Structure formats: structure tokens, C-alpha cells
mmCIF file of C-alpha atoms in Angstrom:
data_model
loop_
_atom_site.group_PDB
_atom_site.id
_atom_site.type_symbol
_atom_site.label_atom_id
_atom_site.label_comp_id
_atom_site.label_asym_id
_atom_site.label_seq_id
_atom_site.Cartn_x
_atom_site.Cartn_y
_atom_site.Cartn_z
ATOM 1 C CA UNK A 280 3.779 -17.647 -0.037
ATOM 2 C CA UNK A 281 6.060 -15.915 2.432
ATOM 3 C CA UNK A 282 3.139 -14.918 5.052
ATOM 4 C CA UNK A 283 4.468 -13.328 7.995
ATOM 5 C CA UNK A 284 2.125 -13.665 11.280
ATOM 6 C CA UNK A 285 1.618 -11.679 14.423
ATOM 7 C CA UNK A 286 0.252 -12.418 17.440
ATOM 8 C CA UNK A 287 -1.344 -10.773 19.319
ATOM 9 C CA UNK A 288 -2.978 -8.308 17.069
ATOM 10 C CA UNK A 289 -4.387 -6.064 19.663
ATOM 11 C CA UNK A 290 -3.122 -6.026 23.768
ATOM 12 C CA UNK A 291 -4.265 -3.716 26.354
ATOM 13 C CA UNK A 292 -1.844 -3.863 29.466
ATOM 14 C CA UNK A 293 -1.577 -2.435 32.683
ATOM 15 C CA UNK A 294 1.026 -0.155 33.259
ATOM 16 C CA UNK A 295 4.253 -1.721 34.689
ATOM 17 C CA UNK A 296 3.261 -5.326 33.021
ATOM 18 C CA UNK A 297 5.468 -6.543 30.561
ATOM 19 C CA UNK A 298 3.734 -8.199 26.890
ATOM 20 C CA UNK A 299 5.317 -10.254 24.558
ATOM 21 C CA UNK A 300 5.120 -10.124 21.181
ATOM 22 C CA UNK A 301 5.675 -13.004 18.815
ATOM 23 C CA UNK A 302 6.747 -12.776 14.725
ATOM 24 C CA UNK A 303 6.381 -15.919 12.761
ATOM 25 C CA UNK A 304 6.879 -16.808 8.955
ATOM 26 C CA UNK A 305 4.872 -19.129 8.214
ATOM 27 C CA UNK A 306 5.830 -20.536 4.935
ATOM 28 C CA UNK A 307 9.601 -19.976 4.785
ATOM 29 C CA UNK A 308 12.712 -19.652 6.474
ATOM 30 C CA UNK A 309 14.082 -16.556 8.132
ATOM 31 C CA UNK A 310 17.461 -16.013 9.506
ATOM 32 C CA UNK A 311 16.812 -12.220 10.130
ATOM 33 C CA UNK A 312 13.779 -10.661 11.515
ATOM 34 C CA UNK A 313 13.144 -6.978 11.855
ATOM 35 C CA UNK A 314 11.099 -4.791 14.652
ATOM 36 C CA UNK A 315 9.663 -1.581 13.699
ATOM 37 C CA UNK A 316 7.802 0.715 15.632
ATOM 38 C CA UNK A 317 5.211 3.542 13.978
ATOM 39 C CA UNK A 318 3.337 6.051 15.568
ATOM 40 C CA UNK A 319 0.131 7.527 14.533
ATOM 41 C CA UNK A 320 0.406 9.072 11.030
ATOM 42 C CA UNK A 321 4.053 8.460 11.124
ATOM 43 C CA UNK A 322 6.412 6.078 9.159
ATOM 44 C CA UNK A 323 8.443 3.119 10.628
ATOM 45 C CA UNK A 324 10.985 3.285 12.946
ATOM 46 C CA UNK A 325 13.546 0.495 13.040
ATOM 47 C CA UNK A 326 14.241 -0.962 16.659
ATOM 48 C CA UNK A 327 16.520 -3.516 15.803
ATOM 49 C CA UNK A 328 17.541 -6.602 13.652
ATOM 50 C CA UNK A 329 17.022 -10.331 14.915
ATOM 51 C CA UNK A 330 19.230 -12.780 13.544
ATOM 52 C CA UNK A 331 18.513 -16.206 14.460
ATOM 53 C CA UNK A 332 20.891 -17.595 17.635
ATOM 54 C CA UNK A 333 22.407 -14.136 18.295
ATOM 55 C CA UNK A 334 21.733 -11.463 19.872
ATOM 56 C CA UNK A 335 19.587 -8.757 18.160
ATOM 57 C CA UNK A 336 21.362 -5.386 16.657
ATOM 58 C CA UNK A 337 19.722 -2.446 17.953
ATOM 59 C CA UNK A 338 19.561 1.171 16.757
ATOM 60 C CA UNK A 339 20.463 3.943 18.582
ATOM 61 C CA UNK A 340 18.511 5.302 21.318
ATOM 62 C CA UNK A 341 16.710 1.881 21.601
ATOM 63 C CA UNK A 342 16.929 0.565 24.965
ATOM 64 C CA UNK A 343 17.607 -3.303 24.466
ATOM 65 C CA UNK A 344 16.584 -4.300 28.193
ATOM 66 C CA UNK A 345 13.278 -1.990 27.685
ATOM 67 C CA UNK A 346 12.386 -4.230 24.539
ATOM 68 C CA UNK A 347 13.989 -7.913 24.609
ATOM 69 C CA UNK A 348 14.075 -9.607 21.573
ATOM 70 C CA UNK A 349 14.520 -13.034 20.908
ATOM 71 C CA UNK A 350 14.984 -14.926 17.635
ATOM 72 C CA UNK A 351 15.130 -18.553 18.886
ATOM 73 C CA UNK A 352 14.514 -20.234 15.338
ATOM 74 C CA UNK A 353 14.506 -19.727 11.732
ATOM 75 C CA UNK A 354 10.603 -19.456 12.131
ATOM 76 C CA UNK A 355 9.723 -17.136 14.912
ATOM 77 C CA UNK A 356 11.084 -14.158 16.774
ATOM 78 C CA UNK A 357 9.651 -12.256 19.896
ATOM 79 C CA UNK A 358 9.595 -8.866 21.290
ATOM 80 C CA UNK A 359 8.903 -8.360 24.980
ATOM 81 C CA UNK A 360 8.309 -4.729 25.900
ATOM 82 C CA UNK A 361 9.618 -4.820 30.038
ATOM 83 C CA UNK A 362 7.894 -3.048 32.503
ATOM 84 C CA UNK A 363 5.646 -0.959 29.861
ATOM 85 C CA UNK A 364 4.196 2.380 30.445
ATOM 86 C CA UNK A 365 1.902 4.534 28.542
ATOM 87 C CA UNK A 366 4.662 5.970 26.096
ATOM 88 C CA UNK A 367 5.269 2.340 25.060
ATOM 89 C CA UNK A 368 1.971 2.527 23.164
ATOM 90 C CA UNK A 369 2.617 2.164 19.547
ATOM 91 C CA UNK A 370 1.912 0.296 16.456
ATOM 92 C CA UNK A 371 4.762 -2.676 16.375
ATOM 93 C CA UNK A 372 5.924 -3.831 13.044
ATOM 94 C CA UNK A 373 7.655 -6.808 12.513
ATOM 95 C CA UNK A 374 9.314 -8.072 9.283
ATOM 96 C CA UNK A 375 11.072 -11.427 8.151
ATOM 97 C CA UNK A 376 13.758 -11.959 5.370
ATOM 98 C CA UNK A 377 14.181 -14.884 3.597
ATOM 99 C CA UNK A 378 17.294 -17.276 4.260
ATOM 100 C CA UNK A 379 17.491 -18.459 0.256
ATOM 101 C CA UNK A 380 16.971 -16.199 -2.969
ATOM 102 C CA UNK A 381 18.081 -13.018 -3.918
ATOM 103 C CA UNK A 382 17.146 -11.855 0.216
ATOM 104 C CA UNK A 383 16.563 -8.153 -0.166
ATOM 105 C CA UNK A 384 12.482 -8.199 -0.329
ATOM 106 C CA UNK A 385 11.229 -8.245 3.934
ATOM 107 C CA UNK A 386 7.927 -9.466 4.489
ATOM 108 C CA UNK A 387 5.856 -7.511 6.749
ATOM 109 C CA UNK A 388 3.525 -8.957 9.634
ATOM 110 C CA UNK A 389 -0.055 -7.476 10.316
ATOM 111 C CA UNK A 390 1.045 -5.631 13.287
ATOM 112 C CA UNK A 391 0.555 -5.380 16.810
ATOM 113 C CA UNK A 392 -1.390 -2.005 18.599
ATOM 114 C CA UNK A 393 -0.413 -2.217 22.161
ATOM 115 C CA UNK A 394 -1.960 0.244 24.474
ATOM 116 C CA UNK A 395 -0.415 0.533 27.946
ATOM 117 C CA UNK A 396 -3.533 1.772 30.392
ATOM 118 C CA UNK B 190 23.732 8.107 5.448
ATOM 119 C CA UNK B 191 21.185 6.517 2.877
ATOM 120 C CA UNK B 192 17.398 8.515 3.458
ATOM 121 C CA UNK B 193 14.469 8.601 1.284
ATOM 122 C CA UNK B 194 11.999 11.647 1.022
ATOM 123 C CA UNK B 195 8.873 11.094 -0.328
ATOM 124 C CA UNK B 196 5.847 14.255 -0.711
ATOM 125 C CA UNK B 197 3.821 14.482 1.784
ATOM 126 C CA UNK B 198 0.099 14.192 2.256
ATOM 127 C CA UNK B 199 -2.801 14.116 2.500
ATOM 128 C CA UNK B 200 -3.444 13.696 -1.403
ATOM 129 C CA UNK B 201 -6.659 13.745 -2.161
ATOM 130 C CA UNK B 202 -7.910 12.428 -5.776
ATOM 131 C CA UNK B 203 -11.433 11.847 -7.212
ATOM 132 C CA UNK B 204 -12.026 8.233 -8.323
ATOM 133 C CA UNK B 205 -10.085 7.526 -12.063
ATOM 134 C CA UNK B 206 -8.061 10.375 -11.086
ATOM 135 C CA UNK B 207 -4.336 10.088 -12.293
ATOM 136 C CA UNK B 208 -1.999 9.726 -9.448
ATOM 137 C CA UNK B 209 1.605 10.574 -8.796
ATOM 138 C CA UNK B 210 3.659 10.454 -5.448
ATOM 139 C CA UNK B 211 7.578 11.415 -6.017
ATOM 140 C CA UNK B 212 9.787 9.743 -3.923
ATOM 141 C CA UNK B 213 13.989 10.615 -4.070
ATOM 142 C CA UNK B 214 16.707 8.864 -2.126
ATOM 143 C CA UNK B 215 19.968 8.753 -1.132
ATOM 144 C CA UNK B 216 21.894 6.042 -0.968
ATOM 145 C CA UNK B 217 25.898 5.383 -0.598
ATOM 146 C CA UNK B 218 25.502 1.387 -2.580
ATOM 147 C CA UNK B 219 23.749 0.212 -5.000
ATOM 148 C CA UNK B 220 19.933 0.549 -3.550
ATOM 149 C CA UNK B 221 16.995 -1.952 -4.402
ATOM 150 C CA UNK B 222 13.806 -0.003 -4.716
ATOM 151 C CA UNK B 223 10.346 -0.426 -2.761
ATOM 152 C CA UNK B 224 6.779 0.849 -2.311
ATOM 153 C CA UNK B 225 4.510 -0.391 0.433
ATOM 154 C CA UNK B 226 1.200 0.270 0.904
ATOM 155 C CA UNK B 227 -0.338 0.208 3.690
ATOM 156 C CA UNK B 228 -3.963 -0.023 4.240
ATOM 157 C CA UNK B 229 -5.612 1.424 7.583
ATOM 158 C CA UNK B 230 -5.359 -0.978 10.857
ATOM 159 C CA UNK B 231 -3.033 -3.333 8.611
ATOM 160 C CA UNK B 232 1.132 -3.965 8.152
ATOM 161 C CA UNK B 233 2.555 -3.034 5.150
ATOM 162 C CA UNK B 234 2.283 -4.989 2.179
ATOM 163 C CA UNK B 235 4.913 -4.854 -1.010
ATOM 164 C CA UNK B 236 3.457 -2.544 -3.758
ATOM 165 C CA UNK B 237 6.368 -3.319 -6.380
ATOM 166 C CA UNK B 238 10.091 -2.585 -5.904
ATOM 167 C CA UNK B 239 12.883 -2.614 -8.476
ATOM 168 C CA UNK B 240 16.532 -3.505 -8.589
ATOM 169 C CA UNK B 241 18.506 -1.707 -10.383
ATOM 170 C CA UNK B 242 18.972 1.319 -12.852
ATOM 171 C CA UNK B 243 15.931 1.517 -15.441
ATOM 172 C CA UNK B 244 13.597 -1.529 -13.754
ATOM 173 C CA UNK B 245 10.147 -0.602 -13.774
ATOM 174 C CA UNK B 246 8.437 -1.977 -11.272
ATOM 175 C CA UNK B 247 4.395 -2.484 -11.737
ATOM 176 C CA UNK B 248 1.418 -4.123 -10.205
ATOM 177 C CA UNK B 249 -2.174 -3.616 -9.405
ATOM 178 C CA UNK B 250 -2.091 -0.644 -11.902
ATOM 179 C CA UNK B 251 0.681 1.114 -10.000
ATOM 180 C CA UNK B 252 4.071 1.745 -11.962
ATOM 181 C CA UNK B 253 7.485 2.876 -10.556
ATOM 182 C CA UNK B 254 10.728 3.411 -12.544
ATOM 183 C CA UNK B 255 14.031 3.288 -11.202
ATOM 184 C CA UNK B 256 15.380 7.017 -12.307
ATOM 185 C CA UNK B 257 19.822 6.437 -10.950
ATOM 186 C CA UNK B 258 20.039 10.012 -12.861
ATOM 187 C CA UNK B 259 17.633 11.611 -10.636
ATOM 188 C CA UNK B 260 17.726 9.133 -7.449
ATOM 189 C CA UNK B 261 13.944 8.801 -7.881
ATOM 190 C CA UNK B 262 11.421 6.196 -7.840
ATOM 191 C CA UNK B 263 8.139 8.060 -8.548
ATOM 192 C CA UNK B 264 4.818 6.063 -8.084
ATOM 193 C CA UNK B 265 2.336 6.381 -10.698
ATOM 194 C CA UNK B 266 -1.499 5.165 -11.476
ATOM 195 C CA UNK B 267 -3.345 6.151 -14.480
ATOM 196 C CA UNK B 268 -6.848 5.601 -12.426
ATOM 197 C CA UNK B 269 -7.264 5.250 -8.914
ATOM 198 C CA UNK B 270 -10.503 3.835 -7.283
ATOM 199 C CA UNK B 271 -11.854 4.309 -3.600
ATOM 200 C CA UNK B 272 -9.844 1.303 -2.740
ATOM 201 C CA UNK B 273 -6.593 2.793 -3.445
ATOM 202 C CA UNK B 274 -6.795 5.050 -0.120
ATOM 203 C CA UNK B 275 -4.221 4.120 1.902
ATOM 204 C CA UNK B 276 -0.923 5.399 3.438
ATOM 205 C CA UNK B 277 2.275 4.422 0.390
ATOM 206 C CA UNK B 278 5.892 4.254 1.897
ATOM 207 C CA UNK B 279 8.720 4.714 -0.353
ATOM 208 C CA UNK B 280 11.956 2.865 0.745
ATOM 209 C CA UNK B 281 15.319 1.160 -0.060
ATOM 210 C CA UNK B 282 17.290 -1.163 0.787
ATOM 211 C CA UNK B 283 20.940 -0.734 0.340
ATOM 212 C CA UNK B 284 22.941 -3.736 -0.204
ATOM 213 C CA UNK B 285 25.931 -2.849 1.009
ATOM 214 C CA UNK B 286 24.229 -1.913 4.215
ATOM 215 C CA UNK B 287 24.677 -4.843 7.259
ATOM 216 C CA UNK B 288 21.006 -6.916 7.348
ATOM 217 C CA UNK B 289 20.106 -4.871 4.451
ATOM 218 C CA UNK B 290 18.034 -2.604 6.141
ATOM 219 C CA UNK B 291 15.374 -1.104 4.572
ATOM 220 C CA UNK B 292 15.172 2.611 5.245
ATOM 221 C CA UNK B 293 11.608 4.440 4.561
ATOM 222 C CA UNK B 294 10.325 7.922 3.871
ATOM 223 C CA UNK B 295 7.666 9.302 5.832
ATOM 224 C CA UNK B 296 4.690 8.002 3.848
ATOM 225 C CA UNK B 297 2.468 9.918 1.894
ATOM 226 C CA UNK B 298 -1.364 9.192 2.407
ATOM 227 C CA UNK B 299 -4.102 8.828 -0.178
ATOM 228 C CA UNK B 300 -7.091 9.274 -0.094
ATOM 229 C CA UNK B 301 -9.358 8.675 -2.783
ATOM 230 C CA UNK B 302 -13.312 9.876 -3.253
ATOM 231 C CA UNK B 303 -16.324 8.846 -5.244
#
């Protein structure tokens, strides 16, 4: 149980293109999702917190119109990097939370390696 | 603010090699512990974690004991294999912290030989 999914696992984009980014758990509920970022042979970042029907809590010195976020059920969550440029290029992370139980274990997707050409 | 700090790599171990990677923290709560591991190309995936003061935490031949006294959460294996090598993240999660964030160290990676 508690599988978190990522799709896709690998995009290569043109510079200037925007890519979405989807988060699902697949075998439970999740009111908050979380979006990390890592760089090579570096640790996580936190971007910001999705909670489910409001608008996602972003840390500081994230720009939240660069990377849109959108947590539009209790299953799924998506991160759309706007207008992406070579910097963008990173290792995104996404996590889940379960709704029920004692909630402070986060699942962890598979990742996504975007590469902005 | 809470922070973890964990040793830095590269370790490098022969196979049954006994393993150690400290790992302190801050925290201003009451912290739940974690280690990921993560293996190369992949997410993280849960190691073990404990709760509170004096949990040991254990799995896959791995052991971690929550140490309040000394804010630590060392990981420990008695004998590591090739297919330990991988990149371990310490972290915490405070609950008094809004979405209970967790916050991680900067990993420590391991790589293990034949």
C-alpha cells in the first residue's frame, strides 16, 4: 500500500514550453501533497505544499506563477513548470500524506528528470 | 528553525562492512524521525523512522535509535552488501510545524564494493 505515482518519468522540452507534471496516490487518500526539487548530488528542496481545493503554500524564493500547482482531488496533484528554461532542469520530487492515521509518514513518488534543451 | 545535519559522503565500505552514518537535528516540537534511501535514478523510499524518545527504528538490517539527549538518530548496519549503495537522507518532521513538513539533511552517499 500507499504507492505514490509519477508521470512522466523522463521529459525533454524545448526551451520556453511549459510541462506538466502529475502526482497520484494510488491506493489512498491524500489531502496534502508535497513538491520537492533536488539537484545533482544534492538533497531535496521543498517548493511548496498542496492541499486539496486550496491554493498551494510555497516557500520562499519559489516563484508560484513559474511553477503552478494544482491539487484538484484527494488523489492527484500537478506541477506545471511555465515557460521553462534550461535552469528549470532538475530532478522533481513529489510526496503524498495520508488523510487518516497517525499522518506524519509522506510517501514519495519515483520522480520526474526534466531537461529543458 | 528545525535543520538536520547528517556526515557527509562519499562513504565507501567493503561488502559485510559495518556501517554508521550520524545524523543530529534540531527541532523546536516534538520531531518524528526518518531515513530515506534513495537508490540511483529512483524517489526516495522510507528506510525506518521513529516517533518519539528511545524508539528504535529497524528494517532491512538497518537500525536507528531515537537519542532526545543528544538530538541524534544515527543509522547503523552490522553488514552491508553491494546493494546497499545508495544516497540515505536523514530527516524530521516536526509536528508542531504547519503540513508537517519534513525537513532533510544533505544526504550522505554509500557506496559499497565487492
Amino acid at each position: 500500500g500507499a504507492v505514490v505515482s509519477q508521470h512522466p518519468s523522463r521529459v525533454i522540452c524545448k526551451s520556453g514550453t511549459s510541462v506538466k507534471i502529475e502526482c497520484r496516490s494510488l491506493d489512498f487518500q491524500a489531502t496534502t501533497m508535497f513538491w520537492y526539487r533536488q539537484f545533482p548530488k544534492q538533497s531535496l528542496m521543498l517548493m511548496a505544499t498542496s492541499n486539496e481545493g486550496s491554493k498551494a503554500t510555497y516557500e520562499q524564493g519559489v516563484e508560484k506563477d513559474k511553477f503552478l500547482i494544482n491539487h484538484a482531488s484527494l488523489t492527484l496533484s500537478t506541477l506545471t513548470v511555465t515557460s521553462a528554461h534550461p535552469e528549470d532542469s532538475s530532478f522533481y520530487i513529489c510526496s503524498a500524506r495520508e488523510t487518516s492515521g497517525s499522518g506524519y509518514e509522506q510517501f514519495f513518488g519515483p520522480g520526474t528528470r526534466l531537461t529543458v534543451l | 528553525g528545525d535543520s538536520v545535519t547528517q556526515m557527509e559522503g562519499p562513504v565507501t565500505l567493503s561488502e559485510e562492512a559495518f556501517l554508521t552514518i550520524n545524523c543530529t537535528y534540531t527541532a523546536t516540537g516534538y520531531p518524528s524521525l526518518f531515513w530515506y534511501v534513495q537508490y540511483p535514478g529512483e524517489g526516495l523510499q522510507l528506510l525506518l523512522k521513529a516517533t518519539k524518545a528511545d524508539d528504535k527504528g529497524s528494517n532491512k538490517g538497518f537500525e536507528a535509535t531515537y537519542r532526545k539527549e543528544t538530538t541524534s538518530f544515527h543509522l547503523e548496519k552490522g553488514s552491508v552488501q553491494v546493494s546497499d549503495s545508495a544516497v540515505y537522507f536523514c530527516a524530521l518532521s516536526d509536528r508542531g510545524a504547519a503540513g508537517n513538513k519534513l525537513t532533510f539533511g544533505g544526504g550522505t552517499r554509500v557506496l559499497v564494493k565487492p
